[in-house]
Structure formats: C-alpha cells, structure tokens
Coordinates of C-alpha atoms and ligand atoms in Angstrom, one line a residue:
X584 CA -122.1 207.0 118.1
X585 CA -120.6 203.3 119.2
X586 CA -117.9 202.1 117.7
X587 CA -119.7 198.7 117.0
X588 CA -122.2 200.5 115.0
X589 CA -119.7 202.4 112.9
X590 CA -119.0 199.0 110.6
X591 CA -122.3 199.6 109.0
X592 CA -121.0 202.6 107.6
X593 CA -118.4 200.9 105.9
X594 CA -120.4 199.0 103.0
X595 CA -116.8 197.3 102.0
X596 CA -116.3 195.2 104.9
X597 CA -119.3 192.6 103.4
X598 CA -116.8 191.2 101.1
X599 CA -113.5 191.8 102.9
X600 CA -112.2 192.1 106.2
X601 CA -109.7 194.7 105.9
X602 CA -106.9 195.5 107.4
X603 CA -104.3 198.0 105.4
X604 CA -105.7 201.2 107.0
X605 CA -102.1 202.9 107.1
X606 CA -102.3 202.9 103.6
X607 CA -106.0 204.2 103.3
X608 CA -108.9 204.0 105.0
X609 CA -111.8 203.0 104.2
X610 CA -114.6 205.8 103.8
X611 CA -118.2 205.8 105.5
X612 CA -121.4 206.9 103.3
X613 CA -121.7 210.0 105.2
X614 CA -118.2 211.2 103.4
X615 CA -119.7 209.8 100.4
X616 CA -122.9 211.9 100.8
X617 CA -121.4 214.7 101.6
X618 CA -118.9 214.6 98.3
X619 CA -122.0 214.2 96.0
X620 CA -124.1 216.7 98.0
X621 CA -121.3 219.2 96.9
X622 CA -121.3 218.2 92.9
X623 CA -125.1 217.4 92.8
X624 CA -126.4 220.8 94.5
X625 CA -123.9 223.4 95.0
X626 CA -121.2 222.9 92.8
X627 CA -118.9 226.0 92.2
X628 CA -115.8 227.5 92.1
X629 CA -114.5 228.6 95.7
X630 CA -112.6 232.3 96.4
X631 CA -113.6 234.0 93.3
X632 CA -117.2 234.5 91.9
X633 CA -120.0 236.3 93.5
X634 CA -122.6 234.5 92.5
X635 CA -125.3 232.2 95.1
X636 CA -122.9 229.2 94.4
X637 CA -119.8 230.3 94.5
X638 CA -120.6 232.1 98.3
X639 CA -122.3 228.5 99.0
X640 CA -119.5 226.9 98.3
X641 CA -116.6 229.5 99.5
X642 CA -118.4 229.2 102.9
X643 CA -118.5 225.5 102.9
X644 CA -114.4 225.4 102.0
X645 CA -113.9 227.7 104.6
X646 CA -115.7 226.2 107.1
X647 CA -114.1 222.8 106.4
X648 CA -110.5 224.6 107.2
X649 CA -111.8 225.8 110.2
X650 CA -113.3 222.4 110.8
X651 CA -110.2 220.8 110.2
X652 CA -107.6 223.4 112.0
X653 CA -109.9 222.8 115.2
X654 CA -109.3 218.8 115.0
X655 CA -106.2 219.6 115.8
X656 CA -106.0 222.2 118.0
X657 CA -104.4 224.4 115.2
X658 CA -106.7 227.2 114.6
X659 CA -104.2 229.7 115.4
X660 CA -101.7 228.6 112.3
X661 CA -102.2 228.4 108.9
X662 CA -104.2 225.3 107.8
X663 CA -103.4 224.5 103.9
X664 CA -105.4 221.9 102.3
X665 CA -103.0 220.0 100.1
X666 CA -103.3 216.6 97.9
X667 CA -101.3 214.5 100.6
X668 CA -98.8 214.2 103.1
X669 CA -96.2 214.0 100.2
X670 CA -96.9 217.3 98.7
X671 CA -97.5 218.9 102.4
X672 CA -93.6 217.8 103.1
X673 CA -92.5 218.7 100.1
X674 CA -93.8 222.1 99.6
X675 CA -91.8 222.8 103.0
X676 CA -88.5 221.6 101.5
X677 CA -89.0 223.5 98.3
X678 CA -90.4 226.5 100.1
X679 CA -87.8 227.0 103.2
X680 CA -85.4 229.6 102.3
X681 CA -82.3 227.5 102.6
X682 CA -78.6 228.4 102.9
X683 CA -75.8 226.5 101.8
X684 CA -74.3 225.0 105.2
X685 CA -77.6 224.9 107.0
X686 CA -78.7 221.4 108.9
X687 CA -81.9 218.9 108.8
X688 CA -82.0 216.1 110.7
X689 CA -84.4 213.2 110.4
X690 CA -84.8 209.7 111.0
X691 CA -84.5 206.0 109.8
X692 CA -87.8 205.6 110.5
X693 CA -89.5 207.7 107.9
X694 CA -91.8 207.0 104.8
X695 CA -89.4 208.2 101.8
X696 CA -92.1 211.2 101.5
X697 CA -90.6 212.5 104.9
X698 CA -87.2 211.6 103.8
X699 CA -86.4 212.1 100.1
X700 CA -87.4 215.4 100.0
X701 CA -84.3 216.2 102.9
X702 CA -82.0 213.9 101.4
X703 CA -82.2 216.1 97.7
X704 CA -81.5 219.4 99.6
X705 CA -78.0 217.9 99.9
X706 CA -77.5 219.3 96.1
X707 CA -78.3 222.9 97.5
X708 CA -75.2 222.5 100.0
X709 CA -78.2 221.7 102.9
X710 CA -76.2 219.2 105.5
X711 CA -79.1 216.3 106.3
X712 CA -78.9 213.5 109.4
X713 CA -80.4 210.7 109.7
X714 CA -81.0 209.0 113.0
X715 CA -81.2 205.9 113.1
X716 CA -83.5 204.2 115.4
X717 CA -82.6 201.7 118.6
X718 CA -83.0 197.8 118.4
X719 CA -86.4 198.0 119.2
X720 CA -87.6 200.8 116.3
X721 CA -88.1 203.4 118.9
X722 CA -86.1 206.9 118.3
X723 CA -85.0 208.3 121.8
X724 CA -85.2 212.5 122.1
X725 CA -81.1 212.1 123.0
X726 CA -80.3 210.7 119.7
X727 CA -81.6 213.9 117.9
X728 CA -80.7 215.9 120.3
X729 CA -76.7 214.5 120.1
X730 CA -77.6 214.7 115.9
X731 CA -78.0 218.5 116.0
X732 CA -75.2 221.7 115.8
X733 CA -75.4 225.0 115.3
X734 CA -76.8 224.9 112.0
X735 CA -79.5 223.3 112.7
X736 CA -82.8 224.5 110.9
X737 CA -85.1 222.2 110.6
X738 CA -86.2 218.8 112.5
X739 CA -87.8 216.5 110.5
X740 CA -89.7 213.5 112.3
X741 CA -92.3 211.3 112.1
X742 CA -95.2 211.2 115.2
X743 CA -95.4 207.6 114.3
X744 CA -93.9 205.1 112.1
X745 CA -96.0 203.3 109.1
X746 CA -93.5 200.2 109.1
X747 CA -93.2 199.8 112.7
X748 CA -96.4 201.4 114.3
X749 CA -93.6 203.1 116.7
X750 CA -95.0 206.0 118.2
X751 CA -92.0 208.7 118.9
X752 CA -91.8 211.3 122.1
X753 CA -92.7 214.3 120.0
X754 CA -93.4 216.4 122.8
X755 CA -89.6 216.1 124.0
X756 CA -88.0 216.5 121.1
X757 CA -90.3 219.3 120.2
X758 CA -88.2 221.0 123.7
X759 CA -84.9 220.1 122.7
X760 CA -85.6 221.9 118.8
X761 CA -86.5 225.0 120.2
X762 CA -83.9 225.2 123.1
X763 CA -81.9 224.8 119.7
X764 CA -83.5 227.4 117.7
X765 CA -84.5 224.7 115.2
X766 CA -88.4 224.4 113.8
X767 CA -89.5 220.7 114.1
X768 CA -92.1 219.4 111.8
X769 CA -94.1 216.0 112.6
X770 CA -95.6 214.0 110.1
X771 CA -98.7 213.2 111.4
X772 CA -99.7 210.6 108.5
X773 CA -100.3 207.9 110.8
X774 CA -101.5 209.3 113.9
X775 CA -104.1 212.3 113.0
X776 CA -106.3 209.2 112.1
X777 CA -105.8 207.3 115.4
X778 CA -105.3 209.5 118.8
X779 CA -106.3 212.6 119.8
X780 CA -103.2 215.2 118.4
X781 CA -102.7 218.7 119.4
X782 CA -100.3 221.0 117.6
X783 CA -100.4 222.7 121.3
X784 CA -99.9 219.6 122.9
X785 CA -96.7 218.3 121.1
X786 CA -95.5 222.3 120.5
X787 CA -94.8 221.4 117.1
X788 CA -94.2 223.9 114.4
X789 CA -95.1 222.0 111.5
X790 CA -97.4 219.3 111.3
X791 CA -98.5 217.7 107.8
X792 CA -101.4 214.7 107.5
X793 CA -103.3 212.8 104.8
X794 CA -107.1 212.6 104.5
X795 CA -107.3 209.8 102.7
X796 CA -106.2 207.3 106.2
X797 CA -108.7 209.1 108.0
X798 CA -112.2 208.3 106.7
X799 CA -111.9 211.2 103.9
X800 CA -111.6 211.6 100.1
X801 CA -108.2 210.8 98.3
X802 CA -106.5 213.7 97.2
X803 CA -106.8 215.5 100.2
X804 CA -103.8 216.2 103.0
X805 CA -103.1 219.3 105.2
X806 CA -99.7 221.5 105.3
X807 CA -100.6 223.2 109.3
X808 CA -97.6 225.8 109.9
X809 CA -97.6 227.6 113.6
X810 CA -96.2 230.6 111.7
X811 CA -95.4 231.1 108.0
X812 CA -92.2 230.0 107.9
X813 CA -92.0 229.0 103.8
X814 CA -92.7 230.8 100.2
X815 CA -95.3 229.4 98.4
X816 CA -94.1 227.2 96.1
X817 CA -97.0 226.8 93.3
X818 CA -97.8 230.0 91.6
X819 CA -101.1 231.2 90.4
X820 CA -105.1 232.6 90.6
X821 CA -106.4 232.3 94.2
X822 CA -102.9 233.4 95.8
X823 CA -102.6 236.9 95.1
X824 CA -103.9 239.9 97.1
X825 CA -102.2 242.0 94.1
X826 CA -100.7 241.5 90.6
X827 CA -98.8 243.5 87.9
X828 CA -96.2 242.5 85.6
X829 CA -93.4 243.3 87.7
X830 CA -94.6 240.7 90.9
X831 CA -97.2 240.0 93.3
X832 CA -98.2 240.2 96.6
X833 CA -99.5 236.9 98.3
X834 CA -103.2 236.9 100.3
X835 CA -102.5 236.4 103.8
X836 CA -103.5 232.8 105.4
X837 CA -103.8 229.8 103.9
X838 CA -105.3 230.8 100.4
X839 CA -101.5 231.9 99.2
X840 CA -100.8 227.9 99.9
X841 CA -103.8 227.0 97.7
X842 CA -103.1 228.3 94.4
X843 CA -105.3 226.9 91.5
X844 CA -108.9 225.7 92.0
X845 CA -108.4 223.2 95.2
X846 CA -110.4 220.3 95.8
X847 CA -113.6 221.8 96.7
X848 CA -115.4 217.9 97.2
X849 CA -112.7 216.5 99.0
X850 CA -111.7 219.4 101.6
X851 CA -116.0 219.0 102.1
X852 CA -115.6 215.6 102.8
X853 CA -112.6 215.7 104.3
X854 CA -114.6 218.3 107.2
X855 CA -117.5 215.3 107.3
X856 CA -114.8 212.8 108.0
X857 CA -113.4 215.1 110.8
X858 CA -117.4 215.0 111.9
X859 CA -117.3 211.5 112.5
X860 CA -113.9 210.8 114.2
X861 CA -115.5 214.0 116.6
X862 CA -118.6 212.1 117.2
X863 CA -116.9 209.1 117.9
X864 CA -114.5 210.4 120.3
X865 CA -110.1 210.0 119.3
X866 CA -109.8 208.8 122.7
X867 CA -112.1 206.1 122.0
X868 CA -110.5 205.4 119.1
X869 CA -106.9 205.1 120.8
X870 CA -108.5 202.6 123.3
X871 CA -110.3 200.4 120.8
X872 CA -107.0 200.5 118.5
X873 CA -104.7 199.5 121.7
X874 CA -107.2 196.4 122.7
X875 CA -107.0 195.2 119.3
X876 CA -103.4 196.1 118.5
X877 CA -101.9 194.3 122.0
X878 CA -104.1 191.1 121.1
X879 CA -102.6 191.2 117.5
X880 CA -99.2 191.4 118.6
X881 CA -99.6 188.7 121.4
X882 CA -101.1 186.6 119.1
X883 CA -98.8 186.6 116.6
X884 CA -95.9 186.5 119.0
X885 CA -97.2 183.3 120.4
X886 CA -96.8 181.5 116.8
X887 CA -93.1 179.6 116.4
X888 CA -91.3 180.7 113.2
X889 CA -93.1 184.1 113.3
X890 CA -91.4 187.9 114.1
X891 CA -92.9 190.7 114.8
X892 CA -91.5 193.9 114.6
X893 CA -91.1 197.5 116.6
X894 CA -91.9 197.7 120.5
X895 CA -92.7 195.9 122.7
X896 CA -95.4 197.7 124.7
X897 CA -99.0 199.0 123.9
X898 CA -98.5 202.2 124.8
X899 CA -95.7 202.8 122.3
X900 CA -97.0 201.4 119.2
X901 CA -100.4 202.8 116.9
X902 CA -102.1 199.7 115.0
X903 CA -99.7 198.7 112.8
X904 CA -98.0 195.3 113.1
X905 CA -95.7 194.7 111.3
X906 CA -94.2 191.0 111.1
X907 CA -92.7 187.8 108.7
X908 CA -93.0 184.2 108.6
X909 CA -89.6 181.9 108.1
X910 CA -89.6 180.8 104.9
X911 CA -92.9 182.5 103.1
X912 CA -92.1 186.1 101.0
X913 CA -94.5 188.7 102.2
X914 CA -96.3 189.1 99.3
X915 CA -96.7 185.5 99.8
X916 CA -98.2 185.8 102.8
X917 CA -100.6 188.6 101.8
X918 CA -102.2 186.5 99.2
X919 CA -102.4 183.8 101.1
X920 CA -104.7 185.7 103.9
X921 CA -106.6 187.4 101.6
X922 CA -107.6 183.8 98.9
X923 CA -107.9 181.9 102.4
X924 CA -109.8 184.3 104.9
X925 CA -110.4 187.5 102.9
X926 CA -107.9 189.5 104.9
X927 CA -106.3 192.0 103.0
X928 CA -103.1 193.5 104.7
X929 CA -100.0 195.3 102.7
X930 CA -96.7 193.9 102.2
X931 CA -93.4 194.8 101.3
X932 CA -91.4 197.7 102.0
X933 CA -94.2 200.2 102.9
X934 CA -92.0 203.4 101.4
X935 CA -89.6 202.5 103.8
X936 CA -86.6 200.8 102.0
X937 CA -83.7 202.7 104.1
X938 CA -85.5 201.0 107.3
X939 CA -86.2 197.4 105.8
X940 CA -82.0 197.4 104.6
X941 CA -81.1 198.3 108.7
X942 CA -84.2 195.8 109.6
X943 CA -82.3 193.3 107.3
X944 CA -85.6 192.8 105.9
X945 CA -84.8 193.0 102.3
X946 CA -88.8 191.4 101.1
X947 CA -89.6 193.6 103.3
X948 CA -92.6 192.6 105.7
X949 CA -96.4 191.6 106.3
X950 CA -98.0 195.1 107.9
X951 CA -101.9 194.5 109.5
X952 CA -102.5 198.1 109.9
X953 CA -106.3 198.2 112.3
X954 CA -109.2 201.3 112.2
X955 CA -111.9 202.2 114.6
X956 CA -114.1 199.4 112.2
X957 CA -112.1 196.6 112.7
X958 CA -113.2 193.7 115.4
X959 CA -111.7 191.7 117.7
X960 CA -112.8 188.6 115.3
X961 CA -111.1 190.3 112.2
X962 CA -107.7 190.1 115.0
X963 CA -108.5 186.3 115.3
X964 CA -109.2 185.7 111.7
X965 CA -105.4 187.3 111.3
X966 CA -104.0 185.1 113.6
X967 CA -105.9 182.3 112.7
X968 CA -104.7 182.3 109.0
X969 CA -101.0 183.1 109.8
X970 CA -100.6 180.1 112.8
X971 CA -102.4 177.6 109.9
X972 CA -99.6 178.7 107.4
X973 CA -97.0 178.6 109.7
X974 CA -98.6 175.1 110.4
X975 CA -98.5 173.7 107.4
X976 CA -94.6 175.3 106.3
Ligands
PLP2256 C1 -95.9 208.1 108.0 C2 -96.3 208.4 106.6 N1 -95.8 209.5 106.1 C3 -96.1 209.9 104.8 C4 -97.0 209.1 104.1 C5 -97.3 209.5 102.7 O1 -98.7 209.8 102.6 P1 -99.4 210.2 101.2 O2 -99.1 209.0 100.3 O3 -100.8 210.3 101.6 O4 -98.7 211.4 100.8 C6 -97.4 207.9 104.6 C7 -98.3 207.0 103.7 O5 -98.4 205.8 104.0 C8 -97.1 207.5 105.9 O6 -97.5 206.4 106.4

C-alpha cells in the first residue's frame, strides 16, 4: 500500500486537516469494518463458552494477541490487552511486590501516567527519582545510570516524549538496568505508532502502549512483560485455572491479566490496525514522519517571535513539535489554526505539568503531533497560519 493512498482511508480528513495524533489517531474503515464485522456476525463471549461463537470469537482474540505480540517482536512474553497505556503502567505499580526501602527511577519527561503512579509508591516507603532532562529535552543513559543504588528495582522511562517528541537511547539504558539488576520498563505510547520497536531490540523488560494512537479502537492498550514479574491486580472470571473458597490459582499467560469480559471488538480491531501499519511498512512510516517532522521544525524555526521545543536533530525527535508564539496563549493559538485553516493541533500541558514548570512554560505549549496520513501541504498549511499570526501580533 502507498502512503499517499492511505488518506483515503481516513474519511475525517475532508473536513479537517489534522494534526493531534499523539493524542489519538485517527482510524481507517478497515478498523471500522473489522469492529462491526465482530458485533454484526460473530459476536460472543471470548474464553468461556463452547458454543460455534464463542470458539469464533476466542480464536479471533487469540489470534489478535498473537497478531499484536509479533508487531513487536514480543511473542515470547506475555502480551495483555489492557484499556490504555494508563492502566498498563499502573497495573505494574499496583502489582510489583514492593518493599519498603526499594528504588524507582524515572524521568522529567514523562506523561503523569508514567509518573504518578511511581510518585504514590512513595506512601509504601518505595524511594522514587526523577531525572531530569538536559537543556535540549534529551535524557542521557549517564543521568540514570548516576540516579541508581543498590536498591534499585525498577526503571521507569519513556521511548519517547509526547511534549517534546524526544526520542530516548532505550537500548543503553536498557544495559545499564540489567548490569544493575534493575527491570526497565519503556512506555511505548508514542513510538509503537511511529518506528519499527522491538522488545528484543531495546532488551526491555516491560513495554506498555496504547491502541488508540495507532490506527485502533479507544479502549484498547497492551501491558507486554518479558517475564511475569507482577500479581494480577484485578480479580475475577477468566483468570483462574482453579477456585475454592480458600484462594485460587491464576491461568498461565496473559488471560490471568485479563480478568472480566475484555474488549473483544477493540483487541479485533486493534489486530486490523496492526494489519495496516504491516502493510504499510514502520520503516516507511519513520521516513515519511522524519521528512515532514524536519520541514515542520525548520519552518517554524525560521518565524521571528516563535520557539520551538526538544532537539535539535531529526534523528532524535518522533513527530511531535512542540512550540509558542510571544505574546499568544496556546489555546489561543490552537483556535486560531483550526477557525483560520482547519488545523487542529493540542495545546497546553499535554499531561506533562512537572515538564512545562522546568520548561518555564507555565500555558504550556502549541504540540503539531504528524501520522503516516498527513502531507507535506498540511506541514505548509501549519506554517503558513502560525508565520500570518505571528505577522499580524
Ligand atoms: C508518552 C505517553 N505515555 C502515556 C500516555 C497515556 O496514554 P493513554 O491515555 O492512552 O493511557 C500518553 C498519552 O498521550 C503518552 O503520550
């Protein structure tokens, strides 16, 4: 499939050109399709019955976890489908068997759902660091690596930031946790949708994504685990190889992560979505991002009176741009490019107040955030809009 053709699966971008992807994606018909194909002809429960839907339907959830596991290069681990990234992180912190005295780190750069959930475990007597990131919103492997001790159980760590677009050198910090003994988990929120990832690749042990910023159904995330390392933390039908009323014994894999009837639709749609990015090729997806992402940031950085956040190369940044204009709040600007051009980009603190305080950025900021479907004319429009703004401050 070419990526020029892909817009025509995207019947919203008649009316809009849009560009707030990091916050969610827009869906193609085949997703669509493949949502009401599930509720129109073989809707059933999944895991449980015997009957000629429920075993059309349990193969179709399992084969979307395999689907989905493979995307990643993770079909080794567990692969839990979960409603977000949020409850993917979250589950982990509720789940880990803590001690009092043991060690997280993270860093400045996270969304609060890759932060507040570390920050709490400082009730339970859990020690938690946060790294803060250089001038330039990049986070260097030394800084965690001088943030560690002893205790250290856990890394905590974005893959890239949804503020900043900075992408972070997973693959060395992912060396310098286990010559620590530490597990590292990446939140993968903002990348799973736009390079190729491998869990292998970055040697992660934890890696937790949304499905809604890449092409699939709200409500649906994954929880990937090299290795069980938490207890589940929902209880409930679907988990249990055995009950009585003195306990239970979980089902092996991901099922014990799952309990309570899942989202059958979205983890189908979810699989199609995977479909799609496959046909068109991650790598291609990385390459069309950078082209537009580098011309974004150039433009913009060629307008007096406007800054543009995070780093300064390509190669270090997804397609988010992040930036201000003197003198016009955000949200200012965001309704300005959407009644004057139809652009639609987020602004405001993106989940990441901590950052915007250090930032001294207290509106917050103007974030384009760019998809396989967006053109090098939607870039333009963008920059168009802004430098007449600017123009007329
Ligand atoms: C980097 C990052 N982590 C976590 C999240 C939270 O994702 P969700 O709202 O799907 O749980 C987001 C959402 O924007 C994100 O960008």
């Amino acid at each position: 499939m070419k990526l020029e053709l892909a817009r025509e699966d995207f019947p919203l971008f008649a009316d809009v050109t849009y560009m707030d992807s990091a916050s969610i994606s827009l869906t193609p018909v085949q997703v669509v399709e493949a949502v009401t194909d599930y509720d129109l002809h073989y809707r059933a429960n999944v895991g449980r019955g015997v009957h000629r839907l429920a075993q059309i339907a349990s193969l179709k959830y399992n084969e979307a976890h395999r689907k989905v596991a493979g995307f990643i290069d993770g079909g080794q681990g567990i692969t839990a489908f979960v409603q977000n990234t949020t409850a993917a992180v979250n589950m982990v912190a509720a789940g880990f068997p803590w001690k009092r005295g043991d060690h997280v780190v993270t860093t400045l750069l996270e969304h609060h759902s890759n932060l507040l959930p570390w920050i709490r475990l400082r009730e339970q007597g859990v020690l938690v660091t946060v790294v803060p990131p250089g001038p330039d919103g990049t986070i260097s492997p030394a800084s965690i690596e001088a943030a560690m001790t002893p205790a250290t159980r856990l890394v905590a760590v974005t893959h890239a930031s949804n503020a900043l677009g900075t992408i972070v050198p997973i693959e060395q910090i992912a060396a310098i946790c286990h010559a620590h003994g530490a597990l590292l988990l990446v939140d993968g929120a903002q990348t799973v949708p736009h390079l190729p990832v491998s869990v292998q690749a970055l040697d992660c042990d934890i890696l937790c994504f949304s499905g809604h910023k890449m092409l699939g159904p709200t409500g649906t995330g994954v929880l990937w685990m090299k290795d069980i390392y938490i207890r589940p933390s929902v209880l409930g039908g679907g988990m249990v190889e055995t009950a009585t009323t003195n306990g239970f014994t979980p089902v092996q894999g991901y099922r014990q992560f799952e309990a309570g009837t899942p989202n059958i639709s979205g983890a189908i749609g979810l699989s199609t979505a995977v479909s799609y990015l496959e046909e068109i090729g991650m790598a291609a997806v990385r390459v069309h991002e950078q082209t537009l992402t580098r011309r974004l940031v150039d433009g913009l950085r060629g307008l007096g009176g406007v800054t543009v956040y995070g780093p300064e190369r390509a190669e270090d940044r997804i397609g988010v741009v992040s930036f201000t204009v003197d003198g016009v709040h955000p949200h200012d600007v965001a309704h300005i490019l959407d009644e004057a051009s139809g652009v639609l980009v987020r602004s405001g603190h993106h989940c990441c107040m901590p950052l915007m305080q250090a930032l001294d950025a207290p509106d917050g900021t103007v974030r384009a955030s760019l998809y396989l479907y967006n053109s090098i004319e939607d870039v333009d429009l963008l920059i168009a809009t802004v430098e007449e703004l600017e123009r007329r401050q």
